[in-house]
PDB file of C-alpha atoms and ligand atoms in Angstrom:
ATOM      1  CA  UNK A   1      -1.739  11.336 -26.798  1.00  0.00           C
ATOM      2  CA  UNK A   2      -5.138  12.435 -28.468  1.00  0.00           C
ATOM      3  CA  UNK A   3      -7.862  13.991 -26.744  1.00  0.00           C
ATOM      4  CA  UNK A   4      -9.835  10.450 -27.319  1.00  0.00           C
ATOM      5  CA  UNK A   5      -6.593   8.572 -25.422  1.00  0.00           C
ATOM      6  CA  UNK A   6      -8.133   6.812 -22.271  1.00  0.00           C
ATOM      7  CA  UNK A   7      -7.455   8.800 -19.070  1.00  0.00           C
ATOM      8  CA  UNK A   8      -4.085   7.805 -16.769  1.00  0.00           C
ATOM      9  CA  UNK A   9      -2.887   9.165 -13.623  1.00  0.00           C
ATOM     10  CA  UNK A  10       0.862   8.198 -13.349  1.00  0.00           C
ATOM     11  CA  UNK A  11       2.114   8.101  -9.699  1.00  0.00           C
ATOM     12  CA  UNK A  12       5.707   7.217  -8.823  1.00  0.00           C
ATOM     13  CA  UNK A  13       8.115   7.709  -6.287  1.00  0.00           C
ATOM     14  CA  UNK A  14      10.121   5.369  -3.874  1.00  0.00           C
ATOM     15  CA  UNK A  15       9.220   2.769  -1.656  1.00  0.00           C
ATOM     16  CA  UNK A  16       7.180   4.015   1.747  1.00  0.00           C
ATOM     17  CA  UNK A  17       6.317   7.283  -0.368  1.00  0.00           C
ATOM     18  CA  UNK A  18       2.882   6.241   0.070  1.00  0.00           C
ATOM     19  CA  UNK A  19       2.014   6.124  -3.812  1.00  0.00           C
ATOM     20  CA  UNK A  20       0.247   2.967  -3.590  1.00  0.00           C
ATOM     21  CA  UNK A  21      -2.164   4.275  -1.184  1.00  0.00           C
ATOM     22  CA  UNK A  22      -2.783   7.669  -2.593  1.00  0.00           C
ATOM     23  CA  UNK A  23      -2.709   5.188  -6.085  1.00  0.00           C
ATOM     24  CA  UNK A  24      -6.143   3.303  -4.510  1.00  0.00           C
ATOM     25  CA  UNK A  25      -7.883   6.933  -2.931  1.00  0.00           C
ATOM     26  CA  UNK A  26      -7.313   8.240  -6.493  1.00  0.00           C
ATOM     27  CA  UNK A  27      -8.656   5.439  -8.476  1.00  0.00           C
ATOM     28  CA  UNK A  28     -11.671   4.931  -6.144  1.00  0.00           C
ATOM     29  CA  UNK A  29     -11.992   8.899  -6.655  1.00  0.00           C
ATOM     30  CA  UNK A  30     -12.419   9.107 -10.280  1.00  0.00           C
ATOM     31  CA  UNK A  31     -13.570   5.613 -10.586  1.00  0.00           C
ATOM     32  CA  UNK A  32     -10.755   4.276 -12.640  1.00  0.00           C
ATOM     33  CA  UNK A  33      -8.773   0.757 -12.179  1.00  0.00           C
ATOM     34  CA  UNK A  34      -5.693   0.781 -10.389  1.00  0.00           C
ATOM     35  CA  UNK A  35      -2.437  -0.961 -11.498  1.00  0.00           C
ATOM     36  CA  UNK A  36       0.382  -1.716  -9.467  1.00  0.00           C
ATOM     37  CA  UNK A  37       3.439  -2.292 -11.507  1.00  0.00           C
ATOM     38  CA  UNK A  38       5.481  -3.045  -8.510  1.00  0.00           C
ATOM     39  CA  UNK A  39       3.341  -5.973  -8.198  1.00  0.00           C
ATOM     40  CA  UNK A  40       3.968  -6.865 -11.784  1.00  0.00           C
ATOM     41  CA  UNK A  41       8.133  -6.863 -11.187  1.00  0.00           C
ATOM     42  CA  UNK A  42       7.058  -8.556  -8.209  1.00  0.00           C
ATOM     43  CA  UNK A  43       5.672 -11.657  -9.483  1.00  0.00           C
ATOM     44  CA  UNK A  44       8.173 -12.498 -12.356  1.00  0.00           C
ATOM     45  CA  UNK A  45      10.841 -12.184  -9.422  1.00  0.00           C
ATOM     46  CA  UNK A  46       8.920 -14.543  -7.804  1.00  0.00           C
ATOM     47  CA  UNK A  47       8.688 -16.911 -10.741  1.00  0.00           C
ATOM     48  CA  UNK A  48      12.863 -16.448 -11.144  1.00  0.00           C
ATOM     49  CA  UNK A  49      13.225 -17.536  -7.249  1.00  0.00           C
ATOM     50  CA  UNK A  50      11.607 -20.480  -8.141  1.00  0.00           C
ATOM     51  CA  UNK A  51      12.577 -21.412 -11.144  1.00  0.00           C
ATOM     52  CA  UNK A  52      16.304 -21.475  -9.652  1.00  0.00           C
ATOM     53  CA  UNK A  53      17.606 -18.498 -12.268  1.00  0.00           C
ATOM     54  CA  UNK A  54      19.993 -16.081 -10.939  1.00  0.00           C
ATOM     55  CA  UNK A  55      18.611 -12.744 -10.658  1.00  0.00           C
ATOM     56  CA  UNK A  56      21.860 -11.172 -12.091  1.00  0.00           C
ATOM     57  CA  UNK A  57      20.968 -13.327 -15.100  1.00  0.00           C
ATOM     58  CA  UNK A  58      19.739 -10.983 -17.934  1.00  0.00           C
ATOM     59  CA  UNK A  59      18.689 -13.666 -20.480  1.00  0.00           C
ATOM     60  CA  UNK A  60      17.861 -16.487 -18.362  1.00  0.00           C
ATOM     61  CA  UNK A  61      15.220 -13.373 -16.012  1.00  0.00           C
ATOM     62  CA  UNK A  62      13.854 -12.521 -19.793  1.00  0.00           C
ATOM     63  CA  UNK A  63      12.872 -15.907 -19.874  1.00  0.00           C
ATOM     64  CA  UNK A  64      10.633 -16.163 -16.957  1.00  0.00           C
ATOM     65  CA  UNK A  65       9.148 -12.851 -17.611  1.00  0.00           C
ATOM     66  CA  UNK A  66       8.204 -13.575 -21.378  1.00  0.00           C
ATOM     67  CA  UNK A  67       6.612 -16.664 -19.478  1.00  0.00           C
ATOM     68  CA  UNK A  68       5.194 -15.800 -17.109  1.00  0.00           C
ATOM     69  CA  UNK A  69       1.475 -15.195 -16.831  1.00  0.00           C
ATOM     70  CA  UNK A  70       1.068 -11.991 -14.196  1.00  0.00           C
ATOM     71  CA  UNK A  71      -2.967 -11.001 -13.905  1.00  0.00           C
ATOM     72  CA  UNK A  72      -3.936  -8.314 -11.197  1.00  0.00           C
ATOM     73  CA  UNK A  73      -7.767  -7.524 -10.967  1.00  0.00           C
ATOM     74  CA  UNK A  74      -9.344  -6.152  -7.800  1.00  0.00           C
ATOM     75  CA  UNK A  75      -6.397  -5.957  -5.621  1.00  0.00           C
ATOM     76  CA  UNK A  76      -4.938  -9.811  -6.071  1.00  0.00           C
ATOM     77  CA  UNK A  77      -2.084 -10.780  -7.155  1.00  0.00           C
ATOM     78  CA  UNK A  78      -2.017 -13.995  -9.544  1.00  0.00           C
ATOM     79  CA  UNK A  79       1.173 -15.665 -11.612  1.00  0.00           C
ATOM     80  CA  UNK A  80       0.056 -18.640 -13.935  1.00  0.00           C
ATOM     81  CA  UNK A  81      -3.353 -18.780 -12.191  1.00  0.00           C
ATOM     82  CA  UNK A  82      -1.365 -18.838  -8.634  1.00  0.00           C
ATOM     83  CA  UNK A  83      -2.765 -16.414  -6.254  1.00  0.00           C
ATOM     84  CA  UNK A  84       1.102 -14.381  -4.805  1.00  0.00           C
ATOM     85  CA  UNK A  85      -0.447 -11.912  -3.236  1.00  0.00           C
ATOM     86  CA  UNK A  86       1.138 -12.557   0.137  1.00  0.00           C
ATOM     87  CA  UNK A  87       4.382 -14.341  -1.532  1.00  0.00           C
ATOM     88  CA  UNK A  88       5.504 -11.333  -3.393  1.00  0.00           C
ATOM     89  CA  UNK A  89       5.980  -9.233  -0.571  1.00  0.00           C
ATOM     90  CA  UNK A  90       8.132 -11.307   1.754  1.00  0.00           C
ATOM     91  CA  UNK A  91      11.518 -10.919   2.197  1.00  0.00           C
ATOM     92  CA  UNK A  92      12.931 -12.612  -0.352  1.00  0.00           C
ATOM     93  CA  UNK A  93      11.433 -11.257  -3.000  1.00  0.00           C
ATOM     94  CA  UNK A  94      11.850  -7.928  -1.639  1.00  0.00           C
ATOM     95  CA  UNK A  95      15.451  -8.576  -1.689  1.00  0.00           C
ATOM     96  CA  UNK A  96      16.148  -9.841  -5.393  1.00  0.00           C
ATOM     97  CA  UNK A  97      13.450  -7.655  -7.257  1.00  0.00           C
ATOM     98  CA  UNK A  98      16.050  -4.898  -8.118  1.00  0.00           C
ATOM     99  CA  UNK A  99      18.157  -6.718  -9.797  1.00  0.00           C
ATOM    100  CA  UNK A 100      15.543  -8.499 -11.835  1.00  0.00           C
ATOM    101  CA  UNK A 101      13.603  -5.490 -12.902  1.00  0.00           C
ATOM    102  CA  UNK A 102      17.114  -3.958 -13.774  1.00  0.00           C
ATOM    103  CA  UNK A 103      17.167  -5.893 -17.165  1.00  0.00           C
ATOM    104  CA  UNK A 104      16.457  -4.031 -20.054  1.00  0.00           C
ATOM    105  CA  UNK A 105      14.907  -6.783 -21.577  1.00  0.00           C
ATOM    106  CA  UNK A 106      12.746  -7.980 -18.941  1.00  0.00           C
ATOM    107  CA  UNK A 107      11.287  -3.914 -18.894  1.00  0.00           C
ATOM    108  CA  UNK A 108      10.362  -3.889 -22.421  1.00  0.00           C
ATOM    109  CA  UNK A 109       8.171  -7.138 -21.871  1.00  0.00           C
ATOM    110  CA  UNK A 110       6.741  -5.710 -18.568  1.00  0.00           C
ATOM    111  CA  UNK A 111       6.182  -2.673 -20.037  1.00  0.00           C
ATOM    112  CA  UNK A 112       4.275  -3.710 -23.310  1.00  0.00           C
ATOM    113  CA  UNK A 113       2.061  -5.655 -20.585  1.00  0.00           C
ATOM    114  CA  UNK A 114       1.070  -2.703 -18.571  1.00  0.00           C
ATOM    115  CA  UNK A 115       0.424  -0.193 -21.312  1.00  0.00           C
ATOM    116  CA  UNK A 116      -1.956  -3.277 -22.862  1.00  0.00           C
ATOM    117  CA  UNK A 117      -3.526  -3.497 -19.377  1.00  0.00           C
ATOM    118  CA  UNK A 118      -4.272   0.193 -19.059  1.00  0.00           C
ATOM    119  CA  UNK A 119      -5.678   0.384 -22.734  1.00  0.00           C
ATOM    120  CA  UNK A 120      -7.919  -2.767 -22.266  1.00  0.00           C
ATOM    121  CA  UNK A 121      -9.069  -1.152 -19.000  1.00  0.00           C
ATOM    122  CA  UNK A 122     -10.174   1.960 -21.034  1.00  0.00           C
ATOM    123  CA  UNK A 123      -7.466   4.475 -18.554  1.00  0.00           C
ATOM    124  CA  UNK A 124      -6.294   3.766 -14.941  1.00  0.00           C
ATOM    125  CA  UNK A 125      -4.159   5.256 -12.253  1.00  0.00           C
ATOM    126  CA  UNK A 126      -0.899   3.545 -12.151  1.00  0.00           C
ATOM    127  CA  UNK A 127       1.977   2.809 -10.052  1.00  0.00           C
ATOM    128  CA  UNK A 128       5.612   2.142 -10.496  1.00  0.00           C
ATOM    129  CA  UNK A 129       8.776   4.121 -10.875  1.00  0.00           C
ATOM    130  CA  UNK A 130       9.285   4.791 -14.404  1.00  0.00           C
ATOM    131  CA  UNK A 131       5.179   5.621 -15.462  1.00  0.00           C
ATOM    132  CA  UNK A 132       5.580   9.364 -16.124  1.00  0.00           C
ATOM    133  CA  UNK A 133       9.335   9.223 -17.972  1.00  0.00           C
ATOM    134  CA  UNK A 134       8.931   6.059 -19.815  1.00  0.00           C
ATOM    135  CA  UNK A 135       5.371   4.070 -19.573  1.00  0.00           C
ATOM    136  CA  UNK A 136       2.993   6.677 -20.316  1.00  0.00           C
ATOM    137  CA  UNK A 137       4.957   9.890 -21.208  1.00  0.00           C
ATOM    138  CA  UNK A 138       1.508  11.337 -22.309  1.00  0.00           C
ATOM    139  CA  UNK A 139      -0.091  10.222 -19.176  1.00  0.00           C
ATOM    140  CA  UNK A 140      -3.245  13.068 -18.227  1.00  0.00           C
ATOM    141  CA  UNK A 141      -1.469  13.669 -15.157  1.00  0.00           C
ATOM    142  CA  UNK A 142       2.088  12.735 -13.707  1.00  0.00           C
ATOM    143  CA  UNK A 143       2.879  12.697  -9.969  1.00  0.00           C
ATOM    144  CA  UNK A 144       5.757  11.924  -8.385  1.00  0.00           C
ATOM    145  CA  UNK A 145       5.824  11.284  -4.407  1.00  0.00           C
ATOM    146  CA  UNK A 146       7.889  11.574  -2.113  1.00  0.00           C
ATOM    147  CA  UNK A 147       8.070  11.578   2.149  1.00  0.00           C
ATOM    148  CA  UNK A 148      11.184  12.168   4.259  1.00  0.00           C
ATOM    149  CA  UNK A 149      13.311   8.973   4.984  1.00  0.00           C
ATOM    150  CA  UNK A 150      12.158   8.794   8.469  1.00  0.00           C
ATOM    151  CA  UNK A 151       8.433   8.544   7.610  1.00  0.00           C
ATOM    152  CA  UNK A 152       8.950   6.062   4.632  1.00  0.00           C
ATOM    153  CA  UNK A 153      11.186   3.927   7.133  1.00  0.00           C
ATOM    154  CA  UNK A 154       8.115   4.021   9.525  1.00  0.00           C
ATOM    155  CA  UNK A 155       5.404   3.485   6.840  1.00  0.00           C
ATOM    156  CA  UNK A 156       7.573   0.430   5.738  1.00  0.00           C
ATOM    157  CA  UNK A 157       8.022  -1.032   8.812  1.00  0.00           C
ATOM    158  CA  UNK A 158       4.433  -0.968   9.723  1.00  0.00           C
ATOM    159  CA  UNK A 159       3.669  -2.861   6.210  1.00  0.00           C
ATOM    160  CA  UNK A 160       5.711  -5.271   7.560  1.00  0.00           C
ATOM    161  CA  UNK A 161       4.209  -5.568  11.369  1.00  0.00           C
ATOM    162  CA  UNK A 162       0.638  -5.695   9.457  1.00  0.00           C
ATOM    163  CA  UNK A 163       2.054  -8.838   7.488  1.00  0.00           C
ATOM    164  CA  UNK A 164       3.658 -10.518  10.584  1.00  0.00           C
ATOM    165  CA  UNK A 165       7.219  -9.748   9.537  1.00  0.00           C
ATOM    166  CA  UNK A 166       8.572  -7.714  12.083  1.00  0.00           C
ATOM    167  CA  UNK A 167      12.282  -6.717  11.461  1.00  0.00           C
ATOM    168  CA  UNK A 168      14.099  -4.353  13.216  1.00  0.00           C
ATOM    169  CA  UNK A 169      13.860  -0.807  12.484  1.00  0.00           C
ATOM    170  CA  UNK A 170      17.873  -0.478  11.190  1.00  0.00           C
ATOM    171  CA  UNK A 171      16.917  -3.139   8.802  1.00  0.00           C
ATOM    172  CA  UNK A 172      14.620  -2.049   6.900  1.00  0.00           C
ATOM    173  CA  UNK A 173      15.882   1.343   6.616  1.00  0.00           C
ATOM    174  CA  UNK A 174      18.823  -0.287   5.226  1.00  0.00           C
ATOM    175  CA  UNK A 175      17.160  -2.796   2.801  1.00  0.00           C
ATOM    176  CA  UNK A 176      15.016  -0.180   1.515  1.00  0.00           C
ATOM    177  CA  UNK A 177      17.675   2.760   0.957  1.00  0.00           C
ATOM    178  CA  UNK A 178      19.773  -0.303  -0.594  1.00  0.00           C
ATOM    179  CA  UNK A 179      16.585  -0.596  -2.855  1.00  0.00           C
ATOM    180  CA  UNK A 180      15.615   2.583  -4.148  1.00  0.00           C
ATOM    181  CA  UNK A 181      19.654   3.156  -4.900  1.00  0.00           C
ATOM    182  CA  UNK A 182      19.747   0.504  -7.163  1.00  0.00           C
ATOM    183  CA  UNK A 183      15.950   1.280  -8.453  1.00  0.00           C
ATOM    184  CA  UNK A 184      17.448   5.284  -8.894  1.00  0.00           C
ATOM    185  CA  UNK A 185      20.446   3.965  -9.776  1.00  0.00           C
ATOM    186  CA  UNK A 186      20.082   1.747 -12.984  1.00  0.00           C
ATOM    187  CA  UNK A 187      20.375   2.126 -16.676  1.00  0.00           C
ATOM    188  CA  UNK A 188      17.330   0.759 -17.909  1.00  0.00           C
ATOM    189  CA  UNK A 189      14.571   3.707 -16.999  1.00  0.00           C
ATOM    190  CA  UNK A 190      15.605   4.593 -13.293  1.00  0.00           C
ATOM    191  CA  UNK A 191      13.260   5.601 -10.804  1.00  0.00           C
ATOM    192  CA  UNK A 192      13.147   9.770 -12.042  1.00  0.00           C
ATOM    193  CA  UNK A 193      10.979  12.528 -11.974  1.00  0.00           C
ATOM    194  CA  UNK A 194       9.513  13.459 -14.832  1.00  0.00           C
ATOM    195  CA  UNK A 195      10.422  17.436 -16.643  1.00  0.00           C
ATOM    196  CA  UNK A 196       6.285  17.609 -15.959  1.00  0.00           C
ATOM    197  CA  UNK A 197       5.375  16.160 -13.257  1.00  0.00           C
ATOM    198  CA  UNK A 198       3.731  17.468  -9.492  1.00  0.00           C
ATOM    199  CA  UNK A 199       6.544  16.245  -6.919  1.00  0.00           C
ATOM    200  CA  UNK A 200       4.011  16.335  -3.646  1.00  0.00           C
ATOM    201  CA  UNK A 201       5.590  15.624  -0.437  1.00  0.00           C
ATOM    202  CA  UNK A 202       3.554  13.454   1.635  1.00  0.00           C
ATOM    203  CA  UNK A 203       5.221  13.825   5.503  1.00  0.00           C
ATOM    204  CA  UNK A 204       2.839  15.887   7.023  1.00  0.00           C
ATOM    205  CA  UNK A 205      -0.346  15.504   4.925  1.00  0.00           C
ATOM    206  CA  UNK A 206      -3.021  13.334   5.408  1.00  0.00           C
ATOM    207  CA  UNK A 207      -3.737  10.596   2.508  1.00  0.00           C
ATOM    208  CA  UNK A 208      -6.906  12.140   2.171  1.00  0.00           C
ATOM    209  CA  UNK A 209      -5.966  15.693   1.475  1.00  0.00           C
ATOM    210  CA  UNK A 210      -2.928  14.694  -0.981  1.00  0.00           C
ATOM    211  CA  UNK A 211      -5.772  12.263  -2.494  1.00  0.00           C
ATOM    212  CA  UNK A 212      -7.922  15.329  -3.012  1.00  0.00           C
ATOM    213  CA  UNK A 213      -4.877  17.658  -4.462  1.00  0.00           C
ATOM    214  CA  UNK A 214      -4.219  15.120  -7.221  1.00  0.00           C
ATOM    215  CA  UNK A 215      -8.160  14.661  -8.458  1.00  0.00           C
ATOM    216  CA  UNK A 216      -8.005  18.326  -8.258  1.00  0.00           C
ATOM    217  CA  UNK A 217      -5.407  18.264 -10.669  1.00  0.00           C
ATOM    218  CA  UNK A 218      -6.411  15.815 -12.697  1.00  0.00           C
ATOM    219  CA  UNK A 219      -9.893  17.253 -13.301  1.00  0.00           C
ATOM    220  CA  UNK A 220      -7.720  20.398 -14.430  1.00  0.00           C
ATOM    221  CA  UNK A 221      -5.608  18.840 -16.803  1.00  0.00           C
ATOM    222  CA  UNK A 222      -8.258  16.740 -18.476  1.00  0.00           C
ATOM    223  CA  UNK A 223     -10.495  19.890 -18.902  1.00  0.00           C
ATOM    224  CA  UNK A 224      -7.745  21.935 -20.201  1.00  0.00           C
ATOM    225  CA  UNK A 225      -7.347  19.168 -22.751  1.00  0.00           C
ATOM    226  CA  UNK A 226     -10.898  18.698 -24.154  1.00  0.00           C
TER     227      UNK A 226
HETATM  228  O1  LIG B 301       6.535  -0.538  -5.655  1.00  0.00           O
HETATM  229  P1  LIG B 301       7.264  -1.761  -5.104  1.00  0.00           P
HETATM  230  O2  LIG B 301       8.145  -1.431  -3.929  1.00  0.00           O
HETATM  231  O3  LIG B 301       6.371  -2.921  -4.844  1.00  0.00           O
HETATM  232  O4  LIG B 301       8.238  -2.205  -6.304  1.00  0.00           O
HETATM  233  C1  LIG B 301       9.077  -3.322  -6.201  1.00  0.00           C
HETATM  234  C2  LIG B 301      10.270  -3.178  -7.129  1.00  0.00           C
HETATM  235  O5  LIG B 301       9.868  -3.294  -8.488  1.00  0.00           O
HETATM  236  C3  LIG B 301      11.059  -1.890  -7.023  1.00  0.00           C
HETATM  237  O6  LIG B 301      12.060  -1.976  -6.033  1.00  0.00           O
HETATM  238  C4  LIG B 301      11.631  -1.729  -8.399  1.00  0.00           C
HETATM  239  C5  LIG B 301      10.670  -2.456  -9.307  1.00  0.00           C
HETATM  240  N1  LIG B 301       9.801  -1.563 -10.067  1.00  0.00           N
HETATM  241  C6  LIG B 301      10.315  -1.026 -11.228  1.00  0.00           C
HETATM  242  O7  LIG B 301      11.485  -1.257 -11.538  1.00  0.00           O
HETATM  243  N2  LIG B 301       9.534  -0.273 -12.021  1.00  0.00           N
HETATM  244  C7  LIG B 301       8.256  -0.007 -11.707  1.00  0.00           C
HETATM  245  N3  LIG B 301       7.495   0.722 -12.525  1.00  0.00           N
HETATM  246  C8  LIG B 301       7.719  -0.527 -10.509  1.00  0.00           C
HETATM  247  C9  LIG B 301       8.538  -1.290  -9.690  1.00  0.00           C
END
């Protein structure tokens, strides 16, 4: 990417790592837009659920995503003019978006969406599992997060107790390691830490000062590259 290449902040990791808030402290930061791919895989698993495909379906998933119309501005959540927000992070989604965001094909449309997104947007800090190995390889800045599995277990189940959903504490330890295996586990670009990028550990730190260490670093690297 050229010095003239609009600014991105890539920030993966596993669910409960806390990416998507140190995503939002970041982008409020440095005053760039924030995109939340998750959300993205999200609402064309929503849009298979409804549309009665089988998840494990490859061509019949492609479908739906080449279909379906997925806009995020300002925090909400829309598919075909639909506002998910809420519906994308119940159970059921939760528990079929692996294996739809597992197809190749379904990543390469995704994909070309968010890199459009970011470039329309002029830059933005964004979310997911694959941004720093296969999104935006170039990105100014790759993080990848992580937390012990205690804390993301905890984080995860207050998520859910702030939503209304409360599930026991076994479960969704076990729905979420069943998750991330199959997110670290896949062909099609795996959830991975990139060769270059700043693994921070967020157990013990406050979201504030990991917010701080990554516009640190980010004013760093875009300096160095002017
Ligand atoms: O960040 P999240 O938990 O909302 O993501 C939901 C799912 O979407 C995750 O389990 C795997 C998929 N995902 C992906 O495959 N690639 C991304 N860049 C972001 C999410």
């Amino acid at each position: 990417m050229s010095e003239t290449s609009p600014r991105v902040v890539a920030i993966d990791g596993p669910s409960g790592s806390g990416k998507s808030t140190v995503a939002r402290g970041v982008a409020q930061a440095l005053d760039l837009p924030v995109l939340d791919t998750g959300a993205i895989y999200r609402s064309v698993t929503l849009a298979v659920l409804e549309s009665g495909v089988d998840p494990d379906d490859p061509k019949g998933c492609a479908e739906v995503a080449e279909q379906a119309r997925v806009e995020l501005e300002d925090g909400s959540v829309a598919l075909d003019g639909r506002d998910v927000s809420g519906p994308i992070r119940g159970p059921e989604v939760t528990a079929a978006v692996s294996a739809v965001s597992a197809h190749p094909r379904v990543r390469e449309v995704l994909v070309a969406r968010q890199r459009a997104w970011v470039y329309r947007h002029g830059g933005g800090v964004v979310e997911g599992r694959d941004i720093g190995t296969v999104v935006f390889p170039h990105a100014t800045l790759k993080v990848f997060v992580t937390a012990s599995d205690e804390e993301r277990a905890r984080r995860r189940r207050l998520d859910e107790e702030a939503a209304g959903r409360e599930g026991a504490v076994e479960e969704v330890q076990v729905s979420m390691a069943r998750r991330d295996a199959l997110d670290a586990g896949r062909t099609a670009s795996p959830t991975a830490v990139a060769d270059d990028a700043v693994v921070i550990d967020t157990t013990d730190r406050s979201v504030e000062e990991v917010v701080e260490e990554i516009v640190g670093r980010v004013q760093r690297a875009a300096a160095e590259r002017a």
